[in-house]
XYZ file of C-alpha atoms in Angstrom:
622
model
C 46.422 121.081 -8.890
C 50.105 119.870 -8.930
C 51.994 117.094 -10.509
C 52.604 114.510 -7.339
C 48.781 115.423 -7.036
C 48.531 113.736 -10.323
C 50.290 111.171 -9.717
C 48.822 110.089 -6.535
C 44.881 110.507 -8.516
C 46.915 108.315 -11.655
C 47.497 105.592 -8.263
C 44.367 104.884 -6.473
C 42.676 105.594 -9.808
C 45.177 101.682 -10.532
C 44.351 100.001 -7.873
C 41.533 100.522 -7.547
C 40.657 99.031 -11.110
C 42.640 95.964 -10.581
C 41.690 95.338 -6.968
C 37.505 95.446 -9.417
C 39.197 93.548 -11.477
C 40.818 90.712 -9.331
C 37.985 90.356 -6.844
C 35.734 90.358 -10.228
C 37.795 87.101 -11.058
C 38.371 85.678 -7.424
C 34.663 85.127 -7.388
C 34.105 83.874 -11.080
C 32.964 80.012 -11.783
C 34.210 79.641 -14.566
C 33.658 75.635 -16.372
C 32.057 73.713 -19.355
C 29.010 70.835 -19.801
C 29.451 67.674 -20.966
C 26.758 65.574 -22.363
C 26.500 62.279 -21.847
C 23.141 58.949 -22.591
C 22.262 59.668 -18.750
C 21.589 63.317 -19.321
C 24.631 65.985 -18.336
C 27.689 66.990 -16.084
C 29.049 70.234 -15.150
C 32.239 70.694 -14.295
C 33.649 73.551 -12.766
C 37.137 74.766 -13.054
C 37.546 74.654 -9.244
C 35.536 73.916 -6.118
C 32.758 75.745 -5.146
C 30.208 75.513 -2.409
C 26.910 75.145 -5.195
C 23.443 74.472 -3.171
C 21.393 74.374 -6.324
C 21.251 73.766 -9.875
C 18.514 74.944 -12.499
C 19.141 73.959 -15.682
C 17.214 75.576 -18.237
C 16.561 75.442 -22.392
C 16.549 78.698 -24.958
C 13.575 80.617 -23.801
C 14.667 80.597 -20.189
C 12.171 77.423 -18.772
C 13.475 75.735 -16.568
C 13.714 72.128 -16.606
C 15.549 70.771 -13.780
C 16.080 72.123 -10.318
C 19.275 69.827 -7.948
C 19.871 70.557 -4.646
C 23.115 69.596 -2.741
C 24.212 68.582 -0.321
C 27.288 70.641 2.072
C 31.316 70.112 0.324
C 32.650 71.695 -2.150
C 31.620 70.468 -5.682
C 33.580 69.894 -8.403
C 31.588 67.956 -11.181
C 28.024 68.054 -10.554
C 26.080 64.916 -12.807
C 22.563 66.372 -14.241
C 20.359 63.185 -14.958
C 18.775 64.795 -17.643
C 17.276 64.147 -21.601
C 18.677 66.757 -23.602
C 17.809 67.491 -27.547
C 20.630 67.594 -29.695
C 21.853 70.908 -31.762
C 20.076 73.323 -28.346
C 21.259 75.617 -26.269
C 20.624 74.691 -22.261
C 22.067 77.585 -19.671
C 23.405 75.757 -16.486
C 22.870 78.536 -13.540
C 24.047 77.656 -9.738
C 23.825 78.606 -6.906
C 26.657 79.135 -4.631
C 26.957 78.387 -0.238
C 26.982 82.282 -0.458
C 24.345 83.778 -2.091
C 25.581 84.441 -6.119
C 24.520 83.352 -8.548
C 26.641 81.941 -12.186
C 25.619 81.111 -15.274
C 27.032 78.298 -17.370
C 26.017 77.937 -21.334
C 26.558 74.868 -22.883
C 25.589 73.585 -27.036
C 24.292 70.390 -26.818
C 25.834 68.124 -29.253
C 24.846 67.291 -33.323
C 23.860 63.847 -32.600
C 21.711 62.465 -29.744
C 22.703 60.014 -27.721
C 21.671 56.120 -28.055
C 18.054 54.680 -28.480
C 18.824 52.672 -26.045
C 21.561 53.599 -23.019
C 22.735 49.916 -21.374
C 24.832 50.541 -18.700
C 26.971 47.285 -15.744
C 27.560 48.808 -11.918
C 29.511 45.183 -10.977
C 29.925 46.730 -8.580
C 27.246 48.520 -7.586
C 28.493 52.239 -8.069
C 31.723 51.204 -10.364
C 30.297 53.386 -13.676
C 34.303 53.004 -16.085
C 33.079 51.679 -19.066
C 35.081 47.652 -18.978
C 36.723 48.170 -15.961
C 37.849 46.132 -12.805
C 36.121 46.920 -9.320
C 37.516 45.076 -6.058
C 35.627 42.890 -4.094
C 36.368 40.597 -0.773
C 36.579 37.649 -0.467
C 33.418 35.263 0.522
C 30.844 38.256 0.387
C 27.770 38.793 -0.917
C 27.912 42.238 -3.079
C 25.942 44.220 -5.278
C 25.608 44.327 -9.494
C 23.406 47.068 -11.368
C 22.751 46.966 -15.134
C 20.257 49.870 -16.039
C 18.837 50.115 -19.389
C 16.859 54.010 -20.217
C 15.009 54.639 -23.157
C 15.906 57.407 -25.733
C 13.549 57.427 -28.334
C 10.276 57.546 -28.672
C 9.968 54.096 -30.474
C 8.554 51.229 -28.520
C 11.947 48.708 -27.643
C 11.643 45.012 -26.517
C 14.915 44.033 -24.271
C 16.461 40.237 -23.981
C 18.826 40.919 -21.276
C 20.964 38.186 -21.111
C 23.605 38.195 -18.138
C 26.827 35.699 -17.978
C 28.703 34.793 -14.241
C 31.351 32.987 -13.878
C 30.288 29.266 -12.197
C 32.511 30.852 -8.978
C 30.743 33.201 -8.669
C 26.702 32.821 -6.433
C 23.783 34.187 -7.279
C 21.575 34.968 -4.005
C 18.655 35.597 -4.526
C 16.569 35.691 -8.569
C 15.644 39.000 -9.666
C 11.323 39.016 -10.452
C 11.084 38.452 -13.816
C 13.784 36.601 -14.380
C 14.981 32.833 -14.997
C 18.769 31.137 -13.972
C 20.090 28.810 -16.630
C 22.890 26.989 -16.719
C 25.069 27.009 -20.895
C 28.618 25.402 -21.382
C 29.268 25.255 -18.003
C 27.981 29.370 -16.870
C 25.193 30.688 -15.073
C 23.077 32.450 -17.679
C 20.726 34.830 -15.348
C 18.624 36.476 -18.785
C 15.508 38.572 -18.175
C 12.988 40.796 -21.240
C 10.932 43.858 -21.450
C 9.261 45.974 -23.651
C 10.100 49.910 -23.316
C 7.068 51.870 -24.195
C 8.369 55.294 -23.461
C 10.854 57.736 -23.435
C 12.600 58.238 -21.019
C 11.475 54.755 -19.108
C 13.659 52.900 -16.913
C 15.176 49.084 -16.547
C 17.347 48.823 -13.212
C 18.029 44.949 -12.547
C 20.147 44.730 -8.821
C 21.684 41.398 -9.212
C 23.311 40.651 -5.116
C 25.934 37.605 -5.991
C 28.234 36.083 -3.950
C 31.731 36.111 -4.528
C 34.524 33.481 -4.583
C 38.404 32.670 -3.404
C 41.491 35.349 -3.284
C 43.036 35.618 -6.121
C 40.191 35.093 -8.668
C 39.583 37.493 -11.629
C 35.769 36.449 -12.783
C 34.178 37.476 -15.068
C 30.911 39.354 -15.611
C 28.998 40.060 -18.617
C 25.753 40.984 -19.799
C 23.925 41.449 -23.458
C 21.170 43.041 -24.465
C 19.249 41.842 -27.285
C 16.862 45.683 -28.721
C 13.818 44.882 -30.956
C 11.707 48.291 -32.039
C 10.420 47.035 -35.541
C 11.643 48.471 -37.315
C 16.063 47.877 -36.625
C 17.724 45.281 -34.157
C 20.958 45.305 -32.625
C 23.027 44.277 -29.671
C 24.100 45.243 -26.721
C 27.301 44.083 -24.403
C 29.204 45.721 -21.957
C 31.079 43.419 -19.166
C 33.554 44.440 -15.801
C 35.680 42.793 -14.392
C 35.722 41.906 -10.610
C 39.279 41.586 -8.184
C 38.464 38.666 -5.440
C 41.090 39.821 -2.148
C 41.240 39.993 1.017
C 39.490 41.936 3.132
C 43.310 41.632 4.532
C 44.429 42.700 1.936
C 42.344 45.083 0.223
C 42.334 47.282 3.465
C 46.325 46.972 2.961
C 45.332 49.378 -0.094
C 42.439 51.204 1.608
C 43.775 53.462 4.247
C 42.187 56.631 5.177
C 45.332 58.554 5.458
C 43.882 61.356 7.777
C 41.109 62.706 10.041
C 40.270 66.764 10.455
C 38.000 68.637 12.913
C 36.836 71.316 13.486
C 36.509 72.601 8.835
C 34.583 74.383 7.827
C 32.319 72.981 4.311
C 34.662 73.583 2.300
C 36.350 70.850 3.831
C 39.522 73.400 5.210
C 41.270 73.449 8.736
C 39.689 76.748 10.646
C 42.507 77.643 13.021
C 41.072 79.614 14.916
C 40.174 75.909 16.945
C 42.804 73.281 18.456
C 42.368 70.222 16.074
C 39.821 68.190 18.074
C 38.565 70.370 20.473
C 34.605 71.292 19.058
C 33.027 74.743 20.998
C 29.763 74.993 21.853
C 28.778 78.446 22.542
C 24.537 78.162 24.005
C 22.416 81.478 23.722
C 23.062 83.654 26.558
C 21.122 84.510 28.849
C 18.593 86.584 27.894
C 18.129 85.073 24.256
C 16.737 82.532 27.166
C 14.692 84.571 28.354
C 12.493 86.077 25.478
C 11.283 82.077 24.473
C 13.076 79.929 21.961
C 13.873 81.220 18.902
C 11.287 80.391 16.559
C 12.437 78.724 13.039
C 16.467 78.679 14.454
C 17.613 75.481 15.691
C 21.838 74.396 15.826
C 20.656 70.268 15.562
C 18.618 71.060 12.106
C 22.311 72.765 10.982
C 26.105 70.958 11.290
C 27.306 72.049 14.004
C 31.030 70.929 12.327
C 32.428 69.236 9.616
C 35.232 66.349 9.469
C 37.442 65.434 6.151
C 38.313 62.736 6.128
C 41.553 61.073 3.212
C 41.139 58.164 1.836
C 43.542 56.384 0.117
C 43.521 54.206 -2.315
C 47.537 51.995 -3.477
C 45.439 49.185 -5.466
C 44.860 49.664 -9.159
C 41.572 49.018 -9.603
C 39.127 52.627 -8.431
C 36.751 51.174 -5.860
C 33.294 53.499 -4.923
C 33.871 53.563 -1.320
C 31.400 54.288 1.658
C 32.353 56.263 4.811
C 30.856 56.852 8.159
C 31.230 59.674 10.816
C 29.835 58.226 13.992
C 30.406 59.887 17.016
C 30.833 56.958 19.849
C 30.261 58.008 23.558
C 34.250 57.119 25.339
C 32.955 55.201 27.585
C 30.254 53.248 26.397
C 30.935 52.951 23.212
C 27.099 53.728 21.460
C 25.984 55.739 19.347
C 26.570 59.591 21.595
C 22.761 61.215 22.232
C 25.160 64.358 21.564
C 26.264 63.889 18.266
C 22.942 62.175 17.141
C 21.604 63.759 13.838
C 18.438 65.003 13.849
C 15.251 62.206 12.470
C 14.970 63.378 8.669
C 18.556 63.959 8.165
C 21.039 60.301 6.946
C 18.012 58.531 7.136
C 17.313 58.210 10.695
C 20.699 56.304 11.565
C 22.349 59.129 13.908
C 24.897 59.921 11.863
C 26.261 60.932 8.862
C 27.703 58.868 6.087
C 29.297 60.328 1.923
C 30.841 58.016 -0.778
C 34.321 58.786 -3.002
C 35.700 56.926 -6.294
C 38.676 57.019 -5.793
C 41.272 56.662 -8.559
C 44.187 53.875 -8.716
C 46.937 55.111 -6.458
C 45.335 58.415 -5.403
C 43.693 60.203 -2.767
C 40.249 61.825 -2.109
C 39.101 63.693 1.124
C 35.179 63.303 1.690
C 33.275 66.222 3.712
C 30.811 64.717 6.655
C 28.494 66.792 8.586
C 28.727 66.450 12.475
C 25.267 67.340 14.080
C 24.768 68.318 18.152
C 21.486 68.070 19.680
C 21.067 71.194 20.881
C 18.800 69.948 23.724
C 21.057 67.406 25.573
C 24.636 68.652 25.308
C 27.319 67.272 27.738
C 30.812 68.492 27.490
C 33.511 65.614 27.351
C 35.489 63.828 24.730
C 34.357 61.674 22.337
C 35.030 59.173 19.568
C 34.684 60.188 16.053
C 34.921 56.099 14.701
C 35.603 56.719 11.297
C 34.686 53.601 9.294
C 34.796 52.995 4.889
C 33.552 49.880 3.380
C 32.866 49.440 -0.334
C 29.839 50.606 -1.589
C 27.376 47.917 -1.539
C 29.810 45.316 0.517
C 28.479 45.615 4.306
C 31.611 44.536 5.982
C 33.849 47.426 6.992
C 37.296 47.590 5.852
C 39.655 49.699 7.631
C 38.440 51.804 10.373
C 39.749 55.309 12.577
C 39.495 56.734 15.361
C 39.794 60.008 16.892
C 39.067 61.573 20.152
C 37.153 64.694 20.360
C 36.343 66.951 23.149
C 33.369 69.528 23.809
C 34.518 72.398 25.427
C 31.116 74.333 25.827
C 30.597 77.648 28.272
C 31.097 77.326 31.881
C 28.588 79.781 33.918
C 30.232 78.897 37.545
C 33.196 81.340 36.937
C 30.184 84.014 35.909
C 28.598 83.314 39.018
C 30.756 82.420 41.536
C 32.184 86.733 40.215
C 29.131 88.120 40.709
C 29.230 86.678 44.495
C 32.384 87.618 45.417
C 31.056 91.267 43.765
C 27.537 91.460 45.789
C 29.427 90.315 49.170
C 32.292 93.008 48.407
C 29.919 95.866 47.446
C 28.201 95.245 50.876
C 31.064 94.565 52.849
C 32.812 97.866 51.888
C 29.293 99.454 52.632
C 28.953 98.324 55.551
C 32.494 99.355 56.471
C 31.851 102.940 55.148
C 28.951 103.406 56.817
C 30.005 102.692 60.437
C 33.784 103.402 59.719
C 32.677 106.154 62.832
C 31.707 103.075 64.776
C 34.020 100.470 63.436
C 36.797 102.918 64.933
C 36.316 104.082 67.889
C 36.233 100.420 68.971
C 39.670 100.120 69.627
C 42.003 102.175 71.765
C 45.398 104.356 69.300
C 47.466 101.654 70.851
C 45.508 99.196 69.387
C 45.344 100.388 65.997
C 49.236 101.470 66.081
C 49.259 97.495 66.810
C 47.648 96.038 63.789
C 48.264 99.272 61.267
C 52.429 97.995 62.549
C 51.311 94.197 61.494
C 49.918 95.351 58.627
C 52.581 97.656 57.443
C 54.971 94.234 58.035
C 52.725 92.059 55.988
C 52.616 94.533 53.030
C 56.666 94.588 54.036
C 57.747 90.976 54.156
C 54.459 89.527 51.510
C 53.551 92.041 49.415
C 56.638 93.584 48.458
C 58.872 90.626 47.602
C 56.710 88.592 45.918
C 55.825 91.769 44.233
C 60.013 92.158 43.554
C 60.499 88.410 42.839
C 57.043 87.288 40.821
C 58.812 87.510 37.014
C 61.289 86.290 38.134
C 60.210 83.086 40.208
C 57.813 82.574 36.491
C 61.316 82.221 34.876
C 62.979 80.136 36.787
C 59.967 77.663 37.600
C 57.346 78.172 35.243
C 54.108 77.266 36.209
C 55.443 75.831 39.137
C 56.290 79.205 40.739
C 53.611 79.230 42.643
C 55.477 76.430 45.059
C 58.556 79.639 45.643
C 56.196 82.240 46.278
C 53.822 80.272 48.318
C 56.041 80.537 50.926
C 55.757 84.466 51.219
C 52.282 84.643 50.403
C 50.993 81.874 52.687
C 52.552 80.790 54.764
C 54.564 83.895 56.333
C 50.680 86.115 55.829
C 49.102 83.676 57.827
C 51.878 83.760 60.128
C 51.242 86.812 60.258
C 47.027 87.099 60.164
C 47.446 84.599 63.385
C 49.959 86.246 65.697
C 47.254 88.984 65.530
C 44.487 87.498 65.994
C 46.467 85.550 69.142
C 47.878 88.933 70.303
C 44.192 91.798 69.581
C 41.572 88.395 69.487
C 38.908 91.005 68.401
C 36.956 90.723 65.546
C 38.147 93.161 62.759
C 40.942 92.682 63.670
C 42.470 91.247 59.983
C 40.456 93.605 58.501
C 41.632 96.685 58.860
C 44.930 94.791 58.931
C 44.231 94.135 55.493
C 43.046 97.288 55.016
C 46.301 98.249 55.380
C 47.990 96.053 53.382
C 45.617 96.905 50.334
C 46.417 100.931 50.646
C 49.636 100.264 51.192
C 49.015 97.628 48.140
C 47.530 99.835 46.004
C 50.141 103.718 46.129
C 52.947 101.948 46.051
C 52.583 99.246 43.400
C 49.229 100.719 41.852
C 47.570 97.721 42.164
C 44.220 99.109 42.551
C 42.780 95.878 40.369
C 39.040 94.689 40.586
C 40.686 91.680 41.323
C 41.987 92.163 44.505
C 39.525 94.506 45.800
C 37.160 90.980 45.315
C 39.957 89.167 47.256
C 40.524 91.169 50.077
C 37.470 91.088 50.467
C 36.640 87.803 50.559
C 38.864 87.018 52.290
C 39.367 89.629 54.655
C 35.341 87.686 55.934
C 36.446 83.972 55.045
C 39.667 85.006 57.973
C 36.684 87.098 60.385
C 34.662 83.885 59.969
C 37.347 81.166 60.159
C 39.278 83.084 63.068
C 35.366 83.150 65.072
C 35.034 79.829 64.830
C 37.810 78.206 65.305
C 37.074 80.964 68.778
C 40.581 82.812 68.154
C 38.818 86.440 68.562
C 36.311 84.683 70.714
C 39.237 85.332 73.565
C 39.991 81.663 73.499
C 42.954 79.925 74.429
C 45.093 78.756 71.164
C 47.866 77.118 73.170
C 47.000 73.022 73.075
C 47.725 70.530 70.138
C 43.949 70.505 69.123
C 43.359 74.344 68.887
C 46.475 75.332 66.824
C 44.935 72.588 64.547
C 42.290 74.173 64.827
C 43.318 76.940 64.018
C 45.318 75.787 61.019
C 42.621 74.216 59.706
C 40.310 76.470 59.148
C 43.278 78.339 57.526
C 43.829 76.457 55.228
C 41.417 76.056 54.064
C 39.546 79.295 54.241
C 42.859 79.606 51.864
C 41.320 76.969 49.405
C 38.417 78.684 49.073
C 39.935 82.200 48.411
C 42.026 81.291 46.375
C 39.575 78.820 44.244
C 37.185 82.034 44.408
C 40.114 84.115 42.848
C 40.301 81.208 39.702
C 37.097 82.026 39.553
C 37.579 85.805 38.852
C 40.335 85.869 36.406
C 39.307 83.489 34.488
C 35.462 86.291 34.101
C 37.611 89.234 33.878
C 40.429 88.912 32.361
C 39.115 86.155 29.992
C 41.998 83.592 31.494
C 41.979 79.857 30.321
C 43.937 77.563 33.569
C 43.632 73.933 33.658
C 42.092 72.313 36.431
C 45.436 69.853 37.534
C 46.844 73.782 37.922
C 43.580 74.668 40.013
C 43.098 71.848 42.120
C 47.757 72.324 43.266
C 47.755 75.371 43.801
C 44.865 74.361 45.961
C 46.750 71.784 47.533
C 49.691 73.668 47.830
C 48.524 76.666 49.511
C 46.910 74.192 51.979
C 49.650 73.464 52.770
C 52.234 76.481 53.314
C 48.978 77.925 55.274
C 48.419 75.630 56.994
C 51.888 75.792 58.148
C 52.217 79.419 58.303
C 49.254 79.106 60.805
C 51.159 77.077 63.552
C 54.002 79.062 63.457
C 51.528 82.464 63.933
C 50.047 81.308 66.996
C 53.952 80.174 68.396
C 54.766 83.172 67.381
C 51.571 85.022 68.689
C 51.859 83.752 72.366
C 54.964 84.350 72.154
C 54.309 88.458 71.671
C 50.652 88.299 73.247
C 52.899 89.006 76.530
C 55.528 91.651 75.581
C 52.762 93.098 73.167
C 49.886 94.902 75.138
C 52.184 95.428 78.008
C-alpha cells in the first residue's frame, strides 16, 4: 500500500470516529435533578420530547411512572417522596424511542416535616411573589399542606385577608371571623399519615384597580413533641382587563409546526394539508388500531409575551372555528376523551416578567368529517383560575385535501381516447375510402395551414408571451390557439360538411406538430382526441356537418356558441390532465379566466370561420 492510500485510510478513519463522536454527543440527553419539598425537578440542558419519566431507587425498583403530553420539555416536575442521602435513577423515554438515564443523589437533610405553600392566584408558586388579577373578578387561591413525617400533627390554619377582598364561598370545615378590621378564615385538621395532603381552595373577588392587597397565611403545627409555626404571604396586583391586556400579548401564532414548535418549511404558513387514505387502502377495509383523529393532526406554536413586572400563569386555548358561523368547526373537534371533552386544546405557561414563552398546542382532525376550506384559529389567553380572556388573536387557516376530480377526468379522457383511436385504426380503410382524393387533399391543406398559422407562431412566441404578459399570456396566445384555429376548423366544416372531416384535419396537424417539434406527449394526445370528439359532436348538433345552410345570424350564432362550449370543456379537461400527469397546481381563478377568454376568442373565430367557409364554398370544390 503506497503512501497515498495510507493517508486516505487514516483520513477516513478520522472522519468516521469524528462523526460517531459528534452524533453520540448530539443525541445524548444531559441534565440534573433538584430535590424539593414536593418531590424532584428534572432539569434538562436543552428541550427534549419526553414521553415517559420513570424514577427508580438504588435497587432498580420503579417508584413512579409519569406519562407526559406532547411537546418539548426542559423541566420535568415529579411529585415523589424521597429519602435523604439516597441515590435515585431517572429514566427518560424519548419520543424517538431513545432511553436515557440520569443519576442523582438526594440531600442529606430531610425535607420539611410539613410542607406549606400559598398560591394566590392559583398556580403562582414563587415564594413571597406578587400575582396579577383583574379587578372585580373572582379568582382562586390555593393553600396546600403536605405531611412528610411519620408522626401525626395537628394543624391550625389562619388565612388573613384585607377587607377589600371578598370571600365568595367559605370552604367546608373553616369559619370566617373579623378581627381588627381584617378577615380571618380559620380551620384545623389532623394529618395522620405520611404524604397526606390538606388542600384548601378559596374563591375570592378582587377589589378596584390599583390596589395591592396582601394575603397572609399562618399555620400552627403541633405533633405532641414540638410546636412550630409557618407563615406565607402573597401580594396581589389588581388591575383592569385593559391594563393587563396591554402587558400580556399574543406575539405570534405559527402553524403548522412539529411537536417541538419548529415550523415545517415544506408547508406554507397557515395551510394544513390532509392526505386521506388511498383508494386501495379503502378497498382493503378500515385499518384496525389506527385512527388519525386520535393523534394530533398538526401543532400550533403560540408565543405569549409578558411586559409586566410580575410573573403570570397564563391559560392559552386554541379553538378552530367555522369561518362562516363562528362555532367550533366539527372538522377540527378533538376526540371526546382528550382535552377534557372540550373539543379544543389548551395549555399553561408560567411567564416571568418582561419575557415571553412558547406554548405548543396539538390540533386534531376528525377524519370522518373533513371539509376543505378556510377556518379561523382563535387563540385566547387568560390568567389561570380566572374565566376572563385578556387577549385574543384570530388566524386564518386553509385546510387542503386531495382532489380526485383531475384523476377522474383524466381517466375519462384516456378511456375515450383509447376507444376513439382504436376505432379509427380498426376502420381506417373504410374511413379513408369514404373521401375522394380531392377532399383528402383539401383536408390535408387545412391541417397544414392550421399547423403553420397556429402551432408555429404559438410555439415560437410562447416563451416571449410568458415573459411579457406573465400569467396573462393566454390573452395573447389565445388569438392563435382559439380565434385563428376555430376560424379554419369551422371554414373547413362549412366547405366540406361531413362527419370526420375535423378529425382528419386534427390528425394532420398532430402528425406535423409531432414530427417537426417533437410534441408527442400524452397530454397532447388526450387533448387532440377529446377536441376531435367534442368538435365532431358540436358541429353535428349545430347542423354544420349535417349539411345545413350556415348562413343566417341565428345559425352562425349557434355554431359559434357550440364551438365556444367545446373550447371551454376541452380547456377544463386539459387543466385536469396537466394537474394529474404533471402534478401542477393552478388557482381556480386562473382556470376560470382562461376558460372565459377562450370562449370569447372561440366565438369570434367561429363567426369568422362561417364567413370564410361560405366564401370558399363556392370556389374550393370547383
